[in-house]
mmCIF file of C-alpha atoms (C1' of nucleotides) in Angstrom:
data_model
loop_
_atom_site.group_PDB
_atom_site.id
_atom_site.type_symbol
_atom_site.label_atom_id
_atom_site.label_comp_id
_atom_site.label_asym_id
_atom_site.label_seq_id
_atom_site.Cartn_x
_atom_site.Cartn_y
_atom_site.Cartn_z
ATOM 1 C CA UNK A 1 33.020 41.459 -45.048
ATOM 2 C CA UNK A 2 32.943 37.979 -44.881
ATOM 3 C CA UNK A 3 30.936 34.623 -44.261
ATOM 4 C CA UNK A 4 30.492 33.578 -40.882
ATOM 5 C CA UNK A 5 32.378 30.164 -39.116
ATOM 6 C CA UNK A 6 28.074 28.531 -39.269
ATOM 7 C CA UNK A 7 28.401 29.315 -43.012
ATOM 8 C CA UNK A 8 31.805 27.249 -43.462
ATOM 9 C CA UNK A 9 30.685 24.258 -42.133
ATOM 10 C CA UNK A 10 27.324 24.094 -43.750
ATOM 11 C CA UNK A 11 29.650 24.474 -47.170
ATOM 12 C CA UNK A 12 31.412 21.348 -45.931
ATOM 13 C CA UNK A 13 28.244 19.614 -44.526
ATOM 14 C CA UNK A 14 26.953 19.819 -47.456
ATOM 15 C CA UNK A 15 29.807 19.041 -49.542
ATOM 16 C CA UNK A 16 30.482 16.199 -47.480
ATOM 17 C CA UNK A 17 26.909 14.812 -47.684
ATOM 18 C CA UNK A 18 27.095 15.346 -51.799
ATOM 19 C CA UNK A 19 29.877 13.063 -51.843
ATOM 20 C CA UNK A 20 27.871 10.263 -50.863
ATOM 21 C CA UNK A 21 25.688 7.825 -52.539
ATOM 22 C CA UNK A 22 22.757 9.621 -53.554
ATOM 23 C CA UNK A 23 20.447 9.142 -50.350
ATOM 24 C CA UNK A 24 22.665 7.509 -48.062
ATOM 25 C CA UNK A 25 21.836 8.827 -44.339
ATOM 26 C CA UNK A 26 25.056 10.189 -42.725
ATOM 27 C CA UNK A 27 24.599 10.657 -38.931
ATOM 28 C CA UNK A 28 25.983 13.736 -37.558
ATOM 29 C CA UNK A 29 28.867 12.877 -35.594
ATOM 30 C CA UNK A 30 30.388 11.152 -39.458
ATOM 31 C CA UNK A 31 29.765 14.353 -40.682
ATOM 32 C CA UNK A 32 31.274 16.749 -37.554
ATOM 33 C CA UNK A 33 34.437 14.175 -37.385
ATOM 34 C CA UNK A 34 35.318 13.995 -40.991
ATOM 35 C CA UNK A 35 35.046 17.531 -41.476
ATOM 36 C CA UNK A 36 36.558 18.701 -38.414
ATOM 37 C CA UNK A 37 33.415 20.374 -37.583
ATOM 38 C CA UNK A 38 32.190 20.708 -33.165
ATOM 39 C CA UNK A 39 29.578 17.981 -33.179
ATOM 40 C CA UNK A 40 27.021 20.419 -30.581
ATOM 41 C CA UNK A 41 27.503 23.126 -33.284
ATOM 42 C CA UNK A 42 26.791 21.496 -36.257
ATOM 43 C CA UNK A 43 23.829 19.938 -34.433
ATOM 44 C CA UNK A 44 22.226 23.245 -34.268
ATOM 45 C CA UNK A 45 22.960 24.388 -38.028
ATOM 46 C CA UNK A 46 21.900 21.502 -39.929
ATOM 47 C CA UNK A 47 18.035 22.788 -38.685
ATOM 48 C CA UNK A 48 18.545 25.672 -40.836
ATOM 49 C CA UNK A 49 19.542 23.519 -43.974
ATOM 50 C CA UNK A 50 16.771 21.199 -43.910
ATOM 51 C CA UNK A 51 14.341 24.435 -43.171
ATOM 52 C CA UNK A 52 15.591 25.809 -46.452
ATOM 53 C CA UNK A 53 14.905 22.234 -48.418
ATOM 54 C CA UNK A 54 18.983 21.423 -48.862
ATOM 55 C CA UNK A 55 19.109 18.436 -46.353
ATOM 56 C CA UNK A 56 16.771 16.212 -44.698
ATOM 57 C CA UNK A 57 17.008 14.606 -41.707
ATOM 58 C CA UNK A 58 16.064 10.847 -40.235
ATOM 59 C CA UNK A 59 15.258 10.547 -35.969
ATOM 60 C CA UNK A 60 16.121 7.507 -34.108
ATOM 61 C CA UNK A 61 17.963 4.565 -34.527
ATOM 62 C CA UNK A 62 20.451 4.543 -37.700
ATOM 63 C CA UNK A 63 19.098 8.344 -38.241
ATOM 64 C CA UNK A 64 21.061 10.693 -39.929
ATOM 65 C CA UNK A 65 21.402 12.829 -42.821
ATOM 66 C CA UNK A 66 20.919 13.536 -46.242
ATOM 67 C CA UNK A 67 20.751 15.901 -49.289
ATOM 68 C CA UNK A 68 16.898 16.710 -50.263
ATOM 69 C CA UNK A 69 18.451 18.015 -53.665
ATOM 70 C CA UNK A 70 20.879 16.789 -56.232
ATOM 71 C CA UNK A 71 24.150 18.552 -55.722
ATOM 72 C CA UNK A 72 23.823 20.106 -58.984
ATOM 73 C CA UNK A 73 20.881 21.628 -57.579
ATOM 74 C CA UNK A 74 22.203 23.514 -54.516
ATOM 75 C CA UNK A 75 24.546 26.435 -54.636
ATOM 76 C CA UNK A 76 26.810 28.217 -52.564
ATOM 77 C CA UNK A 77 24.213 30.763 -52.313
ATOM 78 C CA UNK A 78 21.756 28.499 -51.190
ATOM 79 C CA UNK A 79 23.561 27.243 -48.299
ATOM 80 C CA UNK A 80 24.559 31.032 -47.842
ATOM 81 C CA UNK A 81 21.412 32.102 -47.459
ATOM 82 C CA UNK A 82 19.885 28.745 -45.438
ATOM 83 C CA UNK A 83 22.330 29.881 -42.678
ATOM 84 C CA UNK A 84 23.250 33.316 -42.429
ATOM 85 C CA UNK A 85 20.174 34.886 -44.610
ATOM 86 C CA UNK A 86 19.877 36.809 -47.310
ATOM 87 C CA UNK A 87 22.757 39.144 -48.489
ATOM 88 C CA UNK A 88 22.623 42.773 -47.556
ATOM 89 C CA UNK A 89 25.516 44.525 -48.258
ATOM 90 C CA UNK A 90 24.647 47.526 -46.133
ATOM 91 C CA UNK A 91 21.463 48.820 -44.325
ATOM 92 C CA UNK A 92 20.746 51.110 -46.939
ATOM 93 C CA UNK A 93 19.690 48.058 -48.959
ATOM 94 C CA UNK A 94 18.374 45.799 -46.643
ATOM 95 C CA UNK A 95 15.571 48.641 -45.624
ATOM 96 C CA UNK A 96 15.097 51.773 -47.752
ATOM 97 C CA UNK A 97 14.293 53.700 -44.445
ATOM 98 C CA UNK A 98 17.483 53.341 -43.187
ATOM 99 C CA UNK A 99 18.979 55.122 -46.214
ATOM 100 C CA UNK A 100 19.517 58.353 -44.914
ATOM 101 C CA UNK A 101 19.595 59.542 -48.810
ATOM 102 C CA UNK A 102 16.438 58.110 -49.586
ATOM 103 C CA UNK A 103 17.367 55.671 -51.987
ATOM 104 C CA UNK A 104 18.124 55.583 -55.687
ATOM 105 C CA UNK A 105 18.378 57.744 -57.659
ATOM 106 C CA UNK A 106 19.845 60.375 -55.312
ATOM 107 C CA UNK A 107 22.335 58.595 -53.911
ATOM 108 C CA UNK A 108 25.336 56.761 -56.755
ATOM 109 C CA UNK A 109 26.667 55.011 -53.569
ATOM 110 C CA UNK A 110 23.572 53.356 -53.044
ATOM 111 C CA UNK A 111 23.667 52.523 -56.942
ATOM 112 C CA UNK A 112 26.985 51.064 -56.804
ATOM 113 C CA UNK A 113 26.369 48.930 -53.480
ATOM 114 C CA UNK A 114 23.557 48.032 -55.506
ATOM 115 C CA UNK A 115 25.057 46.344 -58.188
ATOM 116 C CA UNK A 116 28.342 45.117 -56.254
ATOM 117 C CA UNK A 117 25.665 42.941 -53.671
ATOM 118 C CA UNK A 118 24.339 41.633 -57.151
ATOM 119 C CA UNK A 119 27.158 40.667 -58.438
ATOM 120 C CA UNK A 120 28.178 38.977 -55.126
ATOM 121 C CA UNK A 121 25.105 37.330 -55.205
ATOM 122 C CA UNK A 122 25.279 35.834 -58.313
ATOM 123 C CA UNK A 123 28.699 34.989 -58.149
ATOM 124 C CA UNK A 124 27.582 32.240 -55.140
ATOM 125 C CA UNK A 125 25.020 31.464 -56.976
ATOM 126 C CA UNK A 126 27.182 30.595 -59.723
ATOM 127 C CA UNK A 127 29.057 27.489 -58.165
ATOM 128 C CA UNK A 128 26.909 24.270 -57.595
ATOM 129 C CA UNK A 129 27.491 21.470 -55.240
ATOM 130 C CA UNK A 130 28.321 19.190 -58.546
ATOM 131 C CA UNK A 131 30.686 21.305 -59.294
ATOM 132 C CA UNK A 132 32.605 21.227 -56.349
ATOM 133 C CA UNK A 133 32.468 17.804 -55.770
ATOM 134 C CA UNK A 134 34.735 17.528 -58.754
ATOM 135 C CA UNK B 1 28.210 39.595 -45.127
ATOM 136 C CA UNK B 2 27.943 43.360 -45.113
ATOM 137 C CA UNK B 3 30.311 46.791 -44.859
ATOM 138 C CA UNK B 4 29.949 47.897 -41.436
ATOM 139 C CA UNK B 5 28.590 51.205 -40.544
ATOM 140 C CA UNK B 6 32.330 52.790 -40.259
ATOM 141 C CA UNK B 7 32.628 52.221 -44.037
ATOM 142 C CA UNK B 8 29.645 53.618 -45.479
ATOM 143 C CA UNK B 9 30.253 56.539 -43.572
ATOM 144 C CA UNK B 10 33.873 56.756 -44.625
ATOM 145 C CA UNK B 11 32.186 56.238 -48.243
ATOM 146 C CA UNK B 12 29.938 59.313 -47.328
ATOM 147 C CA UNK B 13 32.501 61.197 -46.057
ATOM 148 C CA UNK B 14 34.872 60.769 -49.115
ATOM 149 C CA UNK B 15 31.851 61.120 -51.656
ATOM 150 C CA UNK B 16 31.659 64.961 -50.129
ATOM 151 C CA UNK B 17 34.682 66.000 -49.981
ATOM 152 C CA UNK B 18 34.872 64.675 -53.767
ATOM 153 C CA UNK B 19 31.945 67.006 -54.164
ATOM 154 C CA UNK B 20 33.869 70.528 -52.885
ATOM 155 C CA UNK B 21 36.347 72.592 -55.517
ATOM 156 C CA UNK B 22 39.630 70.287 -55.522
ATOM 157 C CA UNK B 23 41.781 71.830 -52.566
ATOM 158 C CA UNK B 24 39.108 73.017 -50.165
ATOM 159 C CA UNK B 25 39.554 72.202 -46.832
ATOM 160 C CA UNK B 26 36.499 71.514 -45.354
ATOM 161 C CA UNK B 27 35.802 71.109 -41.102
ATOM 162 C CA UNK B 28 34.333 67.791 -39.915
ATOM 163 C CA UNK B 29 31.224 69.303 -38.136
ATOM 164 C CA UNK B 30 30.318 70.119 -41.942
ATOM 165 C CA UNK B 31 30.982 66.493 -43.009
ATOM 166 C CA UNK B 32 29.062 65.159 -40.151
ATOM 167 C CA UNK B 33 25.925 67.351 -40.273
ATOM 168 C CA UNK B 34 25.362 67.330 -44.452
ATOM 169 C CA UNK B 35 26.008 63.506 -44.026
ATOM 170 C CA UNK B 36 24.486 62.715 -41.053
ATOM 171 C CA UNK B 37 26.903 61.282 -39.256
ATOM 172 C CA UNK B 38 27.845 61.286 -35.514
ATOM 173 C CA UNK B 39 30.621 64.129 -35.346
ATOM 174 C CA UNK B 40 32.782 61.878 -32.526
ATOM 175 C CA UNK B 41 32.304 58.848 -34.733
ATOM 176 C CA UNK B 42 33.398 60.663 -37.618
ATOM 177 C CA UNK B 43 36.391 62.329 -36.239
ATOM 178 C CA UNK B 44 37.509 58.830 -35.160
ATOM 179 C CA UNK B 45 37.091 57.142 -38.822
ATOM 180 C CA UNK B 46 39.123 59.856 -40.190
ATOM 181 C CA UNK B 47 42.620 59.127 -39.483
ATOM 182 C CA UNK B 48 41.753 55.701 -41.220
ATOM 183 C CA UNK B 49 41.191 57.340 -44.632
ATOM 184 C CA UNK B 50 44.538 59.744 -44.024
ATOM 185 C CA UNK B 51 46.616 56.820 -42.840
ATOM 186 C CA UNK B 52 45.376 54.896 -45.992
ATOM 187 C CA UNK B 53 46.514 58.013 -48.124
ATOM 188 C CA UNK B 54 42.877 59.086 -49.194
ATOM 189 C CA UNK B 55 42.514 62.545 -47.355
ATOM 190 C CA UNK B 56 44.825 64.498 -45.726
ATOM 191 C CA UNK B 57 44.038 67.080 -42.768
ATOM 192 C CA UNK B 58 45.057 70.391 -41.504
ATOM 193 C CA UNK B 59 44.573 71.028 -37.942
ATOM 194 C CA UNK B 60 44.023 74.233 -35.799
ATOM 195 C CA UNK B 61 41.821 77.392 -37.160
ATOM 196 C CA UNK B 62 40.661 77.028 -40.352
ATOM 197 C CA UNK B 63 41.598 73.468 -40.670
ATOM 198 C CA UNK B 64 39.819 70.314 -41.442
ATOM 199 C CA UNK B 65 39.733 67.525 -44.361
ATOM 200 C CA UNK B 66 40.154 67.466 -48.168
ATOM 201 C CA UNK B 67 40.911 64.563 -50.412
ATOM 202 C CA UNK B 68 44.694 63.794 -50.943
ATOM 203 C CA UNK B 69 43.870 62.619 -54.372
ATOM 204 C CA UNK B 70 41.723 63.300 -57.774
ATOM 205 C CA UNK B 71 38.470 61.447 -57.182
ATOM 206 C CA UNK B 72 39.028 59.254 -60.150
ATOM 207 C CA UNK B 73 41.922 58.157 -58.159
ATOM 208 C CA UNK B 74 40.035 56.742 -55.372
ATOM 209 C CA UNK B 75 37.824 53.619 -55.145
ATOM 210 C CA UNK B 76 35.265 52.680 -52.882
ATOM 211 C CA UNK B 77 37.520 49.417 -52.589
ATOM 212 C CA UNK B 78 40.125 51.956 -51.340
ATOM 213 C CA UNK B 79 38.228 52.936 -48.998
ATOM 214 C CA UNK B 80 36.877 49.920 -47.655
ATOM 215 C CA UNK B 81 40.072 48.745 -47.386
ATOM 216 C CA UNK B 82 41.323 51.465 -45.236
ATOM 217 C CA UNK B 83 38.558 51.216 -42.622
ATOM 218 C CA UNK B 84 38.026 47.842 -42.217
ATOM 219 C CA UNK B 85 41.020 46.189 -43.684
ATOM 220 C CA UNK B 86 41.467 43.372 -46.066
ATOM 221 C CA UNK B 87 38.547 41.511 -47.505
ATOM 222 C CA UNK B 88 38.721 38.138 -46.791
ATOM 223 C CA UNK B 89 35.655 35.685 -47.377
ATOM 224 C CA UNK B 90 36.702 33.287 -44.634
ATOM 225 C CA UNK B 91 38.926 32.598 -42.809
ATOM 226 C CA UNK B 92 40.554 29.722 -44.843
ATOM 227 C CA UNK B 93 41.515 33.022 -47.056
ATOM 228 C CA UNK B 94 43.367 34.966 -44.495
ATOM 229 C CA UNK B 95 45.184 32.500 -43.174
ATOM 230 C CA UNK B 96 45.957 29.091 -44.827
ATOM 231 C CA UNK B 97 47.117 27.676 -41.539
ATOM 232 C CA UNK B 98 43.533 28.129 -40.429
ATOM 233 C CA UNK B 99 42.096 25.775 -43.661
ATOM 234 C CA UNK B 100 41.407 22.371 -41.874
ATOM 235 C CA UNK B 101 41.579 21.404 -46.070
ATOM 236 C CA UNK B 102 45.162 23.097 -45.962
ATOM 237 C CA UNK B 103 44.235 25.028 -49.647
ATOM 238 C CA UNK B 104 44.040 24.225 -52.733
ATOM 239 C CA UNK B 105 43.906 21.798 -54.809
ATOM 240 C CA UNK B 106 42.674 19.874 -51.685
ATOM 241 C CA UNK B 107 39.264 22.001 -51.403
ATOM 242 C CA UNK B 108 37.164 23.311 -54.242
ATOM 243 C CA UNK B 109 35.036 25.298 -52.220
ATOM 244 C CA UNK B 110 38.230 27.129 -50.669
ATOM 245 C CA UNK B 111 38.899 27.672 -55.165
ATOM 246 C CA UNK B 112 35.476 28.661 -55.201
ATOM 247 C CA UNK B 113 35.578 30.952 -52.588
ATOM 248 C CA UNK B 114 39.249 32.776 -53.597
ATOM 249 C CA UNK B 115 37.616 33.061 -56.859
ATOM 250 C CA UNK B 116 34.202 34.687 -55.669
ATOM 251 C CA UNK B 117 36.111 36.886 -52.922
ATOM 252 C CA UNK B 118 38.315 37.864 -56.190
ATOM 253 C CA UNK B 119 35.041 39.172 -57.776
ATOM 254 C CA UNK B 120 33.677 41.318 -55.195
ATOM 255 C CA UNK B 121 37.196 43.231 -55.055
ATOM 256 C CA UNK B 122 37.082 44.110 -58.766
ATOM 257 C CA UNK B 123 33.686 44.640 -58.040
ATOM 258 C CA UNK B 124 34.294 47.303 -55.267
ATOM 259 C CA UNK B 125 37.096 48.149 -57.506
ATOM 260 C CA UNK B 126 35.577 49.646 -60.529
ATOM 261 C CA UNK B 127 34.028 52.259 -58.850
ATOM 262 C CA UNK B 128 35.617 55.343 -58.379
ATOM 263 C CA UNK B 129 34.389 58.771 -56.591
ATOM 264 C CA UNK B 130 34.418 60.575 -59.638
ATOM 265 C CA UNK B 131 32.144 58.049 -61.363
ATOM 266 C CA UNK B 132 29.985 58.564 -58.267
ATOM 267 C CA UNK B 133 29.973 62.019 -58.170
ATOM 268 C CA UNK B 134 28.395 62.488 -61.356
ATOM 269 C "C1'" DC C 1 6.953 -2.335 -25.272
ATOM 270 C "C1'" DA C 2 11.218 -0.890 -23.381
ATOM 271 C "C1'" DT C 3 15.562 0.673 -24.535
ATOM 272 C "C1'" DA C 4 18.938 3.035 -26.785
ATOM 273 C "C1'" DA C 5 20.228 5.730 -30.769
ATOM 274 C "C1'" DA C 6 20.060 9.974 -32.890
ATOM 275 C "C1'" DC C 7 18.007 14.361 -34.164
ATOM 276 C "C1'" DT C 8 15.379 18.783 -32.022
ATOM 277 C "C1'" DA C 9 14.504 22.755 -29.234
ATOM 278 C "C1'" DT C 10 15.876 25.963 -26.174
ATOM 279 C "C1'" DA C 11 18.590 28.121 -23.076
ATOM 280 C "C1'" DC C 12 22.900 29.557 -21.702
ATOM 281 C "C1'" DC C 13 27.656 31.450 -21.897
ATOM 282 C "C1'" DA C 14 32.212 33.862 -22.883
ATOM 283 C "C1'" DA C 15 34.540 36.475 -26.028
ATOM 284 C "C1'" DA C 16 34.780 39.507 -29.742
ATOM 285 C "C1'" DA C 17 32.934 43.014 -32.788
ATOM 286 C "C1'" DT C 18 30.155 47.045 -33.387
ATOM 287 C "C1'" DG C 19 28.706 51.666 -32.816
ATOM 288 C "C1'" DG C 20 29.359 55.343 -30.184
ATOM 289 C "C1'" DT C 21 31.057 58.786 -26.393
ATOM 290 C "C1'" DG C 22 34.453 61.344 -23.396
ATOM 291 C "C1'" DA C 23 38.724 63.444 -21.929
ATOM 292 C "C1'" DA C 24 43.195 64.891 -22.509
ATOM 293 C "C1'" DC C 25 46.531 66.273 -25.935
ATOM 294 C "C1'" DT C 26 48.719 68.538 -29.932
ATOM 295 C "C1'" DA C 27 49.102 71.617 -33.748
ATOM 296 C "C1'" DA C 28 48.084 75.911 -36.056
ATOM 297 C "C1'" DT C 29 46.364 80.396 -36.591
ATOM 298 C "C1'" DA C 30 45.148 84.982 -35.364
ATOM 299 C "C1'" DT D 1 48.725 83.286 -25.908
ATOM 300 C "C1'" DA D 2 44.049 82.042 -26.517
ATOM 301 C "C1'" DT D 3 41.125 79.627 -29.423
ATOM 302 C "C1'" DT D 4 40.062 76.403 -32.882
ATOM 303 C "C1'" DA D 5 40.123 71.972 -34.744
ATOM 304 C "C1'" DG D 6 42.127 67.473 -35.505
ATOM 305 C "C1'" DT D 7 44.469 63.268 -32.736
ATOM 306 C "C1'" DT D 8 44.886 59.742 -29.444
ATOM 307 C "C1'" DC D 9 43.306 56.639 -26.337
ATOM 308 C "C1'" DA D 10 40.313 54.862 -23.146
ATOM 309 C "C1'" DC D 11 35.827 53.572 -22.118
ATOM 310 C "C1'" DC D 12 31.050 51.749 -22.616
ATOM 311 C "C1'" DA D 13 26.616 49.304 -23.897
ATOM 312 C "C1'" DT D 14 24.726 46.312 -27.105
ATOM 313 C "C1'" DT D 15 24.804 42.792 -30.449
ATOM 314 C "C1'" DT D 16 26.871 39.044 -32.821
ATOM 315 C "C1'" DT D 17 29.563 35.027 -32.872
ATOM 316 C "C1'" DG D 18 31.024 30.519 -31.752
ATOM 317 C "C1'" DG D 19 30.167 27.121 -28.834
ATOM 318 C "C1'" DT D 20 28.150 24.115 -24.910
ATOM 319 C "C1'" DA D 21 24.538 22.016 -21.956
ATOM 320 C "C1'" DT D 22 20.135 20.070 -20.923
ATOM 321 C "C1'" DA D 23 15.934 18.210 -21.637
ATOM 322 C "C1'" DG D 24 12.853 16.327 -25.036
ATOM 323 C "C1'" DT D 25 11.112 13.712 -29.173
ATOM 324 C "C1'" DT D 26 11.275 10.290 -32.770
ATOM 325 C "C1'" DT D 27 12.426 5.716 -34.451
ATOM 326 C "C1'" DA D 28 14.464 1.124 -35.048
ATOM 327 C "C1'" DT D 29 14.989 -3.020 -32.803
ATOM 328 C "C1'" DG D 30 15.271 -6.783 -29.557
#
DNA sequence: CATAAACTATACCAAAATGGTGAACTAATA
DNA sequence: TATTAGTTCACCATTTTGGTATAGTTTATG
């Protein structure tokens, strides 16, 4: 029950990338360094931001990155979801078939993980970028 | 971000014992075939839920599981807890050694993260087996 | 236009977690 | 004392996780 070590340092990517002047390219190894983040592995998230329209990225000389967004504009959730996909709390949600009760309304469980996942959900959803840039 | 299997089968485990007359002892081959649930797998969840004070067992003939307390009594953050321990978001939550930010009020998203991870207990929380027995 | 900078794609890897099974042991009852 | 039923612990295959390596592509610039 928790968010994976890919999903922390996209947080502080991002974070770090929101503190900059809006559209100033940061090149990877600023970012990795500053935020105490393995270069190679950051490398290989960032795709995942920019695929989900949070960052975009410059090739070649003085290349780099940048938010696509305003901070106020990306969530927790987005970054979240740009990384480790969407949020399932258990099978049973993810793919009625695998609910060996068949799904609401038989099963209160169900219900309840139901509403708990949407409550998680909005809860990320609930905390912008400009917020925690404070 | 997900319960593992273990859980939801402790939570279907608990939610049928909380279904029999208070007191009856019921065998786990019963639990495991009206829930569907490996019988080995089962029988090695168990001693989770009677460590954690949730149901208490009776061994030899005639012996098997019943709750140790009123359903009202016990949430499904109780038993969540007992299977899989603790929930902690990230890392930087379990241990604040492991926060390269070293906590608050350094990082906002480490506040932002306490305060979400706060949520989804309550949330888990405010469910108990009687309200899910209904 | 060649070179170097910097991101991209893909494969690879070790270690840990997950989901499950098996065997030997202990307790309780009839 | 034999049988039933939970307990303990070891084992196992598969998947996920966290991270590294290698080769390739784009772009600025001299």
């Amino acid at each position: 029950m928790n968010i994976n070590q890919a999903t922390d340092y996209g947080f502080r990517a991002v974070l770090f990338l929101a503190a900059q002047p809006a559209g100033e390219v940061v090149e990877a190894q600023a970012i990795a360094s500053s935020q105490v983040v393995p270069m190679r592995f950051l490398l290989k998230i960032m795709p995942s931001l920019i695929k989900a329209g949070i960052v975009r990225s410059q090739r070649g000389v003085g290349g780099g990155y940048a938010l696509a967004r305003e901070p106020k504009d990306i969530t927790l959730l987005d970054v979240l979801e740009a990384i480790e996909g969407p949020i399932y709390l258990n099978r049973c949600l993810m793919d009625e078939d695998l609910c060996s009760k068949q799904g609401p309304p038989t099963c209160l469980v169900h219900q309840a993980l139901a509403n708990i996942q949407q409550q998680l959900i909005d809860a990320f959803a609930s905390y912008s970028f400009a917020d925690l840039s404070g």
